[in-house]
XYZ file of C-alpha atoms in Angstrom:
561
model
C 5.359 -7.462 -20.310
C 8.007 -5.863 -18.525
C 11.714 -7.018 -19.190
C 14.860 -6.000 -17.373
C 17.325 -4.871 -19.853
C 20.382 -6.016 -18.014
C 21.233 -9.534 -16.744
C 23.866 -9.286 -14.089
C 25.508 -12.710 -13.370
C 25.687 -13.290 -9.590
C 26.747 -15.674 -7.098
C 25.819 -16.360 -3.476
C 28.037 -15.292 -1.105
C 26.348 -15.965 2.391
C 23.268 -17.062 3.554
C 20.699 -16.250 5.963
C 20.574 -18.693 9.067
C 18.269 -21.561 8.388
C 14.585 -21.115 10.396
C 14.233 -24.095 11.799
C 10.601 -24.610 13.125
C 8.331 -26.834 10.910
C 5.244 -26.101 11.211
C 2.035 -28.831 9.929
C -1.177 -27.224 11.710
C -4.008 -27.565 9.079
C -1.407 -29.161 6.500
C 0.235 -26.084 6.623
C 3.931 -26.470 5.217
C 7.390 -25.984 6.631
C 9.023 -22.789 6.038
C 12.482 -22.807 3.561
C 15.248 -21.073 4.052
C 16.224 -17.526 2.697
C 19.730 -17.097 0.956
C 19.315 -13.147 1.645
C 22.735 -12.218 0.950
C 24.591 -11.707 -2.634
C 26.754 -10.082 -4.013
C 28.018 -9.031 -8.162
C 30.669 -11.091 -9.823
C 32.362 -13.161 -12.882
C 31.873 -8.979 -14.373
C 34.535 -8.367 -16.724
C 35.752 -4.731 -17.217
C 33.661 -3.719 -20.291
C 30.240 -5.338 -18.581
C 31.748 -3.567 -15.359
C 31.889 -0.027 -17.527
C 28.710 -0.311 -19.118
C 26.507 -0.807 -16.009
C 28.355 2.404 -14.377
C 27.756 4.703 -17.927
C 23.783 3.358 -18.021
C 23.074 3.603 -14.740
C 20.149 6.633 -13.493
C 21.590 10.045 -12.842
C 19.870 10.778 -9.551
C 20.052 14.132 -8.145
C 18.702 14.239 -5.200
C 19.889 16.263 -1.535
C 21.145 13.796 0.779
C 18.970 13.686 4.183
C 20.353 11.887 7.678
C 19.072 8.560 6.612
C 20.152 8.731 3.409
C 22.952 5.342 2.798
C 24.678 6.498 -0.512
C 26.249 2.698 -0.669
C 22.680 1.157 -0.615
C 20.627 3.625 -3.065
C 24.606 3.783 -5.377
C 24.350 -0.132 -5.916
C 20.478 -0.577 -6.337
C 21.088 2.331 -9.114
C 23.270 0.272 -10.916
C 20.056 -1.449 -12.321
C 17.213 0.405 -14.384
C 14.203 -0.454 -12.494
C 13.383 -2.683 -9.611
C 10.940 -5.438 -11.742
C 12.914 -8.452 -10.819
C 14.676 -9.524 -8.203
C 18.669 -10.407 -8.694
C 20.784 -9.337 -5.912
C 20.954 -8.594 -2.219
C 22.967 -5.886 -0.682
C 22.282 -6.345 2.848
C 24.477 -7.002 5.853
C 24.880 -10.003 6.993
C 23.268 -11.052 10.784
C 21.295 -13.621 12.077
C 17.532 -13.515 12.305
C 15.731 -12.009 14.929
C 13.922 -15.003 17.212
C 10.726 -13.441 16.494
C 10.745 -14.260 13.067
C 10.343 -18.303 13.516
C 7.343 -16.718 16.078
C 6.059 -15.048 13.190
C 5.857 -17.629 10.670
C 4.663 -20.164 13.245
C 1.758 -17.459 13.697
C 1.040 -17.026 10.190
C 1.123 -20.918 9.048
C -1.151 -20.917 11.930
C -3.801 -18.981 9.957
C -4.047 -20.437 6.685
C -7.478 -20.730 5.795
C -7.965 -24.324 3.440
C -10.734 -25.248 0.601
C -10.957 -28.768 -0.230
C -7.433 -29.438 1.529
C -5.780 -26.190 -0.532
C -4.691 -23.370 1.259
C -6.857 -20.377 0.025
C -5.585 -17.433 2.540
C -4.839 -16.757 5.980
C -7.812 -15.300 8.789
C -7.856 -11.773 9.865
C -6.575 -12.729 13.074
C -6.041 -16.048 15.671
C -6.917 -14.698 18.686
C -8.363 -17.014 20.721
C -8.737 -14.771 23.742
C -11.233 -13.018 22.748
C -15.207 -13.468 22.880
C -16.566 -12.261 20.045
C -15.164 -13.221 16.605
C -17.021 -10.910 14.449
C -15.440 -11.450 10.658
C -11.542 -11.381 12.103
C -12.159 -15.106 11.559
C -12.752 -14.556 7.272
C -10.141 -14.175 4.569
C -10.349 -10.130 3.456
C -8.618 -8.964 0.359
C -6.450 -6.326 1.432
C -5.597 -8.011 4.928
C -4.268 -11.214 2.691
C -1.700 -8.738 0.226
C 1.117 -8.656 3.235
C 0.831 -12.458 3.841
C 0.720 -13.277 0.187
C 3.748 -11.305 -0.104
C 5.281 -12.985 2.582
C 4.663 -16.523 1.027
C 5.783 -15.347 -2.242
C 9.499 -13.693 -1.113
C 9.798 -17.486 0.717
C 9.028 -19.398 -2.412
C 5.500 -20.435 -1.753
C 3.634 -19.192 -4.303
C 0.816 -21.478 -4.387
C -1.323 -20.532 -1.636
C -1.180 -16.760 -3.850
C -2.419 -18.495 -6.583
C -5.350 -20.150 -4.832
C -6.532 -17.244 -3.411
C -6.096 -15.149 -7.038
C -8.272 -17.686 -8.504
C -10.971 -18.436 -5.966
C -11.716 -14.475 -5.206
C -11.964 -14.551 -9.186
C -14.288 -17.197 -8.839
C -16.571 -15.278 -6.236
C -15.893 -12.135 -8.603
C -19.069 -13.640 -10.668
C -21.444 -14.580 -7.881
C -24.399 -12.573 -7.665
C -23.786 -9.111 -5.401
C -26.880 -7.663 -3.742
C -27.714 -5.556 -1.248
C -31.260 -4.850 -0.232
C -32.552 -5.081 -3.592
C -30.005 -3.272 -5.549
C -27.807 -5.278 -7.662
C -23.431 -4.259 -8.143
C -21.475 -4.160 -11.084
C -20.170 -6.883 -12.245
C -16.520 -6.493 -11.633
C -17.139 -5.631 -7.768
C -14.310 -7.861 -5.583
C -15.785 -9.587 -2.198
C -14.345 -7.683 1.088
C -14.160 -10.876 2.415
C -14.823 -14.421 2.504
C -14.914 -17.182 4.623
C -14.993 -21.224 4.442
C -17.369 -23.057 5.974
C -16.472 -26.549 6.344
C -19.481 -29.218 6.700
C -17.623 -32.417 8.920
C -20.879 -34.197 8.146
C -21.470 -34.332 4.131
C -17.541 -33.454 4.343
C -17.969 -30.805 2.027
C -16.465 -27.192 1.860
C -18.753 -23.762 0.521
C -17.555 -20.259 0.566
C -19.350 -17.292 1.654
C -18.543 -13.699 0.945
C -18.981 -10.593 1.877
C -19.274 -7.503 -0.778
C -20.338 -5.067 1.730
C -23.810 -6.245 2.854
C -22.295 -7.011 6.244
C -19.487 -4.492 7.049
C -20.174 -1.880 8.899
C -22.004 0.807 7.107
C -23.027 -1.781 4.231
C -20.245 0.194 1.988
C -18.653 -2.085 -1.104
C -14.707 -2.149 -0.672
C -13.860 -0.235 -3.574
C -9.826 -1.178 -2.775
C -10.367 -4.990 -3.597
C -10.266 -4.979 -6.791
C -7.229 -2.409 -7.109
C -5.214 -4.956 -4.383
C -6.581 -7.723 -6.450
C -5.024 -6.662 -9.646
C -1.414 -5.266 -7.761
C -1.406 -8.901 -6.277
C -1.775 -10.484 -9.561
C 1.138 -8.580 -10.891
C 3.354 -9.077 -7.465
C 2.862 -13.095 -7.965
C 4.027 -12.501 -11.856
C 6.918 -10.690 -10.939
C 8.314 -13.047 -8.224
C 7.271 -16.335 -10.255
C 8.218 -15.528 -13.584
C 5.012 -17.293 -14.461
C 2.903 -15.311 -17.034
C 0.546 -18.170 -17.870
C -1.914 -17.253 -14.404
C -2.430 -13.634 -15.796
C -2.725 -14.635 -19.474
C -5.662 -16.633 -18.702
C -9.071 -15.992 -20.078
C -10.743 -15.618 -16.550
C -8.282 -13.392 -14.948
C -8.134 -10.938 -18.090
C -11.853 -11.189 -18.033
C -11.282 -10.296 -14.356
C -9.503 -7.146 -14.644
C -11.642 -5.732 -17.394
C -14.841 -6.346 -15.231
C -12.995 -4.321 -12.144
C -11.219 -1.481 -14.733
C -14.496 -1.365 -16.208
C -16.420 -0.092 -13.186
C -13.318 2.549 -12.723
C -12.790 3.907 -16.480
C -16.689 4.260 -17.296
C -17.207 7.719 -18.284
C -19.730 10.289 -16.072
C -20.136 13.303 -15.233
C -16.748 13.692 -13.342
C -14.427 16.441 -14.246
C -11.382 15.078 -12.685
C -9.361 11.908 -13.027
C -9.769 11.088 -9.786
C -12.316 8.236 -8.517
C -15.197 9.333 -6.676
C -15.474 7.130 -3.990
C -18.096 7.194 -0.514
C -16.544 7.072 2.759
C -15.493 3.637 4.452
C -14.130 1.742 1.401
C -11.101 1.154 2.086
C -8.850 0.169 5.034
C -10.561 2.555 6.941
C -13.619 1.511 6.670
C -15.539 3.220 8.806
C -16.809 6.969 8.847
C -14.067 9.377 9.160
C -14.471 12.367 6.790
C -12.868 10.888 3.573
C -15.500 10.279 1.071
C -14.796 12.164 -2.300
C -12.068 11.708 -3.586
C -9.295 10.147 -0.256
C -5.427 9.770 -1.695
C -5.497 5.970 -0.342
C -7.958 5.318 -2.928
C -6.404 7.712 -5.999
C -3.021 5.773 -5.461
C -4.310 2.472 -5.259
C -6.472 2.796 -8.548
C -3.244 4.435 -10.134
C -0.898 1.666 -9.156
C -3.543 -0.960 -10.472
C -3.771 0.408 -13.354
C -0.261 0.337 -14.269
C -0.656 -3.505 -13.059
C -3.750 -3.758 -15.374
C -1.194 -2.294 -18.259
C 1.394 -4.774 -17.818
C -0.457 -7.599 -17.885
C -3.899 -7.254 -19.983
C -3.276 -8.973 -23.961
C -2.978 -6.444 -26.923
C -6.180 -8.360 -28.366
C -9.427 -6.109 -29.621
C -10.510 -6.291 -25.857
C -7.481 -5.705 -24.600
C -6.426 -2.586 -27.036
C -9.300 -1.123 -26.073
C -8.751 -0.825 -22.053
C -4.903 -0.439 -23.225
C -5.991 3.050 -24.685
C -8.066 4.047 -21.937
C -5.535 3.344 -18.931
C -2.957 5.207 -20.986
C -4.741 8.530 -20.981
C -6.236 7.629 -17.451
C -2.830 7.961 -15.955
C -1.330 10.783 -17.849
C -4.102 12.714 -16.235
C -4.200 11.504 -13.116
C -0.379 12.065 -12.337
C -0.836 15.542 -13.751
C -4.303 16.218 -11.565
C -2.343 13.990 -8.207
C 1.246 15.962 -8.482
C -0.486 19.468 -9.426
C -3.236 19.321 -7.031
C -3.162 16.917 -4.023
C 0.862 17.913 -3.196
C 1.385 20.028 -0.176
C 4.633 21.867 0.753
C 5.830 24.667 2.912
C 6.194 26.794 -0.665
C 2.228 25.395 -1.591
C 0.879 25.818 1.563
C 2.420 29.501 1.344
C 0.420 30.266 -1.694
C -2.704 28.369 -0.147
C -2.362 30.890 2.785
C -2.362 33.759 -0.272
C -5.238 32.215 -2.323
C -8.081 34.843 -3.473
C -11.440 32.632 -3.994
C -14.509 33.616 -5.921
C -11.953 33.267 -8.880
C -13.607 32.106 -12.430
C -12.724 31.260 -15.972
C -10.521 29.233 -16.673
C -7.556 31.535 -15.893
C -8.100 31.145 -11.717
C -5.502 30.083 -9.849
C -7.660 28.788 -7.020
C -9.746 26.556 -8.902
C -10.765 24.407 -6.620
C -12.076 27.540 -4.649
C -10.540 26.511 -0.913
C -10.676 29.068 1.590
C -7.585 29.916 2.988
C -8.857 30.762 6.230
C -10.328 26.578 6.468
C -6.544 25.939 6.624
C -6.148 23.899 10.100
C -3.938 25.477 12.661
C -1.852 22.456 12.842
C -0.985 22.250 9.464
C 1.647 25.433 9.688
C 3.496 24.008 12.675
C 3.915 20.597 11.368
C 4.842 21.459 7.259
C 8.652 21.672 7.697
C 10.439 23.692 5.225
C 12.198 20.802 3.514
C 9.164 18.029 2.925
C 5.643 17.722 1.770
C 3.001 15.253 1.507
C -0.264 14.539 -0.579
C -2.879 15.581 1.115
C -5.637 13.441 2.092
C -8.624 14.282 -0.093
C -9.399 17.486 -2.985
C -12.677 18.578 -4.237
C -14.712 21.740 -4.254
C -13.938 23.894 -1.924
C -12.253 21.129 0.296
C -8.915 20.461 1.114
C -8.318 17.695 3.840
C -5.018 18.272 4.897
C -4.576 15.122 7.145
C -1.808 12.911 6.635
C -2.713 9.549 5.551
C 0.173 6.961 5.248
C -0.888 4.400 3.020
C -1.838 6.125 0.349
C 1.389 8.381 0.203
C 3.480 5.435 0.562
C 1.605 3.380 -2.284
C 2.360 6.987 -4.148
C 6.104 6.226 -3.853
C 5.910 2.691 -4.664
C 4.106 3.490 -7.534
C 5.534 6.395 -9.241
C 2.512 8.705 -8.747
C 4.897 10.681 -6.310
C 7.797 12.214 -8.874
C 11.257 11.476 -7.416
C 11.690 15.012 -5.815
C 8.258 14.325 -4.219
C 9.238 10.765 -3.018
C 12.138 12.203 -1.520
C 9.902 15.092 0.121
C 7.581 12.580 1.640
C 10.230 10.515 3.298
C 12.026 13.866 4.532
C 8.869 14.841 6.395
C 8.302 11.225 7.898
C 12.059 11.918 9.162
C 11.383 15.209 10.603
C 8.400 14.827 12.398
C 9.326 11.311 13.814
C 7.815 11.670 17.284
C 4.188 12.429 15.070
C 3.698 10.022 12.640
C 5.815 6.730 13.829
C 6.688 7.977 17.517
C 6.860 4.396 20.056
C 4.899 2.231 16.882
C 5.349 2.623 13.672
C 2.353 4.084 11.961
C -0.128 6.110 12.196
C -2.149 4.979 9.870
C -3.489 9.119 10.318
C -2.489 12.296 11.687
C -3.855 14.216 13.004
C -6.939 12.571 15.656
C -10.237 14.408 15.057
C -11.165 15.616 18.558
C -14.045 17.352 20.409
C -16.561 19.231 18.327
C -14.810 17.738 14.899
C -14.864 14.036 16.103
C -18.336 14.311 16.859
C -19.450 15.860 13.809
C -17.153 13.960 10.797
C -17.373 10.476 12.842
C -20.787 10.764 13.948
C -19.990 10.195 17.882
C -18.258 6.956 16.598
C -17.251 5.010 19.932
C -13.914 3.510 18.119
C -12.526 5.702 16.178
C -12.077 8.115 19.370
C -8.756 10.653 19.061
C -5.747 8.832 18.860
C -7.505 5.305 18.447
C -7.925 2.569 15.353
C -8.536 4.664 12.548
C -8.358 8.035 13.971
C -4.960 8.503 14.519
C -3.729 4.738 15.525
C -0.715 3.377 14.988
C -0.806 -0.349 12.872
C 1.764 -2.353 12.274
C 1.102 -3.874 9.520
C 2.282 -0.441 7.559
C 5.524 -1.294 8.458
C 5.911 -3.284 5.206
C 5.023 -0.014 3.231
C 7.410 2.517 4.967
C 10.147 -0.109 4.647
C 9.426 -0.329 0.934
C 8.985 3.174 0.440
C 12.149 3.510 2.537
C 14.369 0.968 -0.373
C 12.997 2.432 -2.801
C 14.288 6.105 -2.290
C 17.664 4.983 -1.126
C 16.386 5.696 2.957
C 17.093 2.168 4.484
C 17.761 3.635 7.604
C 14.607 5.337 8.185
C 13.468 1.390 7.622
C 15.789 0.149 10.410
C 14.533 2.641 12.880
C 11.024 1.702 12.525
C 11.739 -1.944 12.622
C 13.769 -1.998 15.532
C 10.883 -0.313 17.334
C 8.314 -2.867 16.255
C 10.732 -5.882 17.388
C 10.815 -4.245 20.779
C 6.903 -4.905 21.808
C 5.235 -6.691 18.934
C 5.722 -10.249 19.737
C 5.937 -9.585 23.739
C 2.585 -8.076 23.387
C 1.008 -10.886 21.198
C 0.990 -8.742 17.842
C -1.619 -6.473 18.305
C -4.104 -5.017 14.915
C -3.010 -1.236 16.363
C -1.999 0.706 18.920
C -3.867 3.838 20.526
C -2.122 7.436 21.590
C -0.816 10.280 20.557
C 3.092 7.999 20.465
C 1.386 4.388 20.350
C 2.187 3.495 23.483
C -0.893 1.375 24.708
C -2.219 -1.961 22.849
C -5.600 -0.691 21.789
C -8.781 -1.077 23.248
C -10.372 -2.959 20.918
C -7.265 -4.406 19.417
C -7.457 -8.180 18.768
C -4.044 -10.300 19.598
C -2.180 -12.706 16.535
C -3.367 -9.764 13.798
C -2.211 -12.091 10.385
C -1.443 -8.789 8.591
C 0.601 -7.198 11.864
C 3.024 -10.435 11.821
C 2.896 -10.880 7.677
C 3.516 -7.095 7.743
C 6.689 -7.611 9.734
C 8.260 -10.637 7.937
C 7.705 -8.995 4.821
C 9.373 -5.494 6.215
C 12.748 -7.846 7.380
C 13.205 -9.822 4.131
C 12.800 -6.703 2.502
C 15.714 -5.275 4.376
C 17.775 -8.873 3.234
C 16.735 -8.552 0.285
C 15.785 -4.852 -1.426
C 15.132 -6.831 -4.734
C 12.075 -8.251 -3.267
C 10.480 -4.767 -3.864
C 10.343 -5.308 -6.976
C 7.024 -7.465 -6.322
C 5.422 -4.157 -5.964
C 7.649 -0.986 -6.968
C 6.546 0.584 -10.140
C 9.052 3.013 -12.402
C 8.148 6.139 -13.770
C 7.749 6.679 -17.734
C 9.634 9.638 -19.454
C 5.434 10.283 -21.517
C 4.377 10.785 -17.883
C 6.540 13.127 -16.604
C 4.320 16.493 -17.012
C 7.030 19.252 -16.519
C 5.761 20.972 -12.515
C 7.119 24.182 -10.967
C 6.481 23.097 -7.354
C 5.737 26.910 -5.711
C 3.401 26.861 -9.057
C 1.941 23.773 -9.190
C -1.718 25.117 -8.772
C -1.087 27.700 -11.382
């Protein structure tokens, strides 16, 4: 397990003013308060000298948003894994944040009077409830992080355990049968008033649209597992039998060996958070950087026993490659996309430079107008002859949070959010996308699809709920400000316009069309962006560090070389 190798003893300074709305729908507990402001002292000189010797050399070029006093005192610590300090300023809470946890107590889901997880969304407005009224996996991480930075880690816990639970019911679709370590999309609770009884139903894919499994479940599963370790302290949950058992079941059906030549996980499109078709089957970055952050999670938790040795020796040499394959391959620049624009193809032996074979002249116009020269990006998917070269945010902000981005690259990603603003944040932050597919393209890689139309849900939307993620990404490479911008943007409309799941157009200007109101994930991803901001530790939860064995050395204008 991992240990921090300093202790720093601190004392509060200030506090955060007390929320004061109570809130008992469904049994549904009051909300603490959050001391979010510390500070360091009782240091004497020598401890004082020590931490400024030890601390990380980071060279990096300072950007705008860059706050030199915020990255300068998180540095004085060697890695983020658990949370002892707060370096934020002090104010008072914004009202919407008693709104939002009044909305998100609001939409715990219970089994047998326990809390279990929180709905997709509470929108009683609208006619059809579809499955927004079920628990899903990766809808549930920004809430459960939420209840875990407010010191309620038991509703976490529940939901761990009873998704492990539905982990070994029989999956079938049709009559084909899934692996055994497949993780439910969803689930709900049906609740019999009669025989007064509670039974759980889930949902592995046989109902979503397109009948695809979620391949991200388990991967969210795992990082969740870790993220209530880190802010508990309390080893015993991942040290038991069942959830070890668990996370060799779901590694299992990721480390078996094929006929794949890369690292990467072949995946088909839809199975993930966008879940519908839009062009990213093969082998989509959301996907690469979620397996690689889980499996660092996996590493950190699974015993050292025969079984455990075994998937310890596989993960090891799992991500060694993939870093190499993710930095070398799926990074973009202005100096890459110069030597894309260069490529010869038909190349073969192992001496090519293009190996992947891409044509340069399948290079998207827009691509050359929006690459600034200081930034870059991984792109959205790699595979023979096929480059997408969309921008997809989750997965390159999971790449920071994780390490699979190197520091220089981290840096890179959060200079290009910063200079093209008014694209991929604009009135909402973010575009979960960017570009739209349009025209000819939409109709072709979407199939006609009637809600994923340019600029709308999953084709170039704008969601909310990835406001937790840029804000992390934002702590974590010393950016707070880009953090603060994006926030302040989201406090303007999302609690005026009922917190929408996403907002269409090319700026996210308009609540969209099919957007349902009280989105859990829009307000958890909001209360978990602020405490964030009053308390950097927190992203500690779920910010990984780099290891010196996995730092492959990279020329960046050679990286395909």
């Amino acid at each position: 397990m991992d240990r921090p190798k300093k202790k720093v003893v601190l004392r509060a300074v200030n506090s955060m003013s007390s929320l004061s709305t109570s809130v008992k729908e469904n049994g549904g507990k009051g909300m603490r308060a959050v001391n979010s402001l510390t500070s360091i002292s009782e240091l004497d000189d020598s401890d004082l000298l020590a931490l400024l010797v030890d601390r990380p050399r980071v060279k990096l070029e300072r950007k705008n948003s860059y706050d030199e006093k915020f990255f300068s005192e998180l540095s004085l610590y060697d890695g983020w894994e658990t949370p002892t300090f707060s370096i934020s300023d002090s104010f008072d809470p914004h009202p919407m944040v008693s709104k939002a946890w009044e909305a998100l107590f609001r939409s715990q889901v219970y089994f047998r009077g326990q809390p279990v997880g929180t709905i997709a969304a509470y929108d009683h407005a609208s006619e059809e409830v579809l499955n927004y009224d079920q628990v899903f996996v990766r809808d549930f991480v920004p809430s459960a992080l939420a209840f875990l930075m407010n010191g309620e880690p038991d509703i976490v816990k529940n939901f761990l355990l009873k998704t492990l639970q539905i982990q070994g019911h029989e999956k079938k679709i049709d009559w084909f049968k899934l692996g055994d370590g497949a993780m439910p999309a969803s689930f709900k609770v049906l609740h019999n008033p009669i025989k007064k009884t509670d039974s759980v139903i889930a949902d592995f894919g046989e109902s979503a649209i397109g009948r695809v499994a979620p391949v991200d479940s388990g991967f969210w599963w795992i990082i969740l597992l870790r993220a209530y370790t880190k802010s508990t302290g309390d080893h015993s949950l991942a040290e038991r039998p069942e959830c070890q058992k668990g996370m060799r079941l779901i590694l299992s059906l990721c480390l078996s060996e094929g006929f794949d030549t890369f690292p990467t996980l072949l995946c088909a499109d839809g199975c993930s958070m966008i879940d519908r078709r839009m062009g990213v089957y093969g082998y989509p970055i959301e996907i690469q950087a979620l397996f690689f952050m889980a499996l660092q999670s996996a590493r950190s938790m699974l015993k050292e026993d025969a079984e455990g040795k075994e998937f310890m020796d596989k993960i090891q040499k799992r991500l060694h490659a993939m870093s190499f394959h993710m930095r070398s391959y799926f990074w973009l620049d202005f100096q890459q996309l110069n030597d894309i624009y260069r490529y010869k193809t038909e190349e073969y032996s192992h001496t090519a430079v293009n190996k992947f074979n891409v044509i340069p002249d399948s290079i998207p116009d827009w691509v050359f107008d929006f690459m600034p020269l200081q930034g870059g990006y991984f792109v959205g998917n790699v595979s023979p002859a096929r480059m997408d070269f969309r921008w997809f945010a989750l997965g390159n902000c999971i790449a920071i949070l994780s390490s699979l981005a190197t520091p220089e690259q981290s840096m890179a990603i959060m200079d290009l959010i910063e200079a093209r603003w008014d694209e991929l944040v604009g009135d909402m932050p973010l575009k979960i996308c960017y570009p739209a597919l349009e025209s000819h393209e939409w109709r072709i890689v979407t199939g006609c699809d009637p809600k994923n139309t340019r600029w709308s849900y999953h084709n170039g939307g704008s969601w909310p709920v990835l406001l937790w993620l840029l804000t992390a990404a934002s702590i974590k490479t010393g950016r707070p400000q880009i953090a603060r911008r994006a926030i302040d943007l989201a406090e303007a409309r999302l609690l005026k316009d009922g917190w929408p799941e996403y907002y269409d157009g090319k700026s996210g200007r308009f609540i969209g069309k099919q957007a349902r109101k009280f989105q859990t994930w829009s307000i958890a991803g909001y209360l978990v962006a602020k405490m964030m901001m009053e308390d950097p530790t927190h992203v500690g939860m779920i910010s990984m560090e780099e290891e010196k064995h996995m730092k492959p050395v990279l020329n960046r204008s050679f990286s395909w070389c």
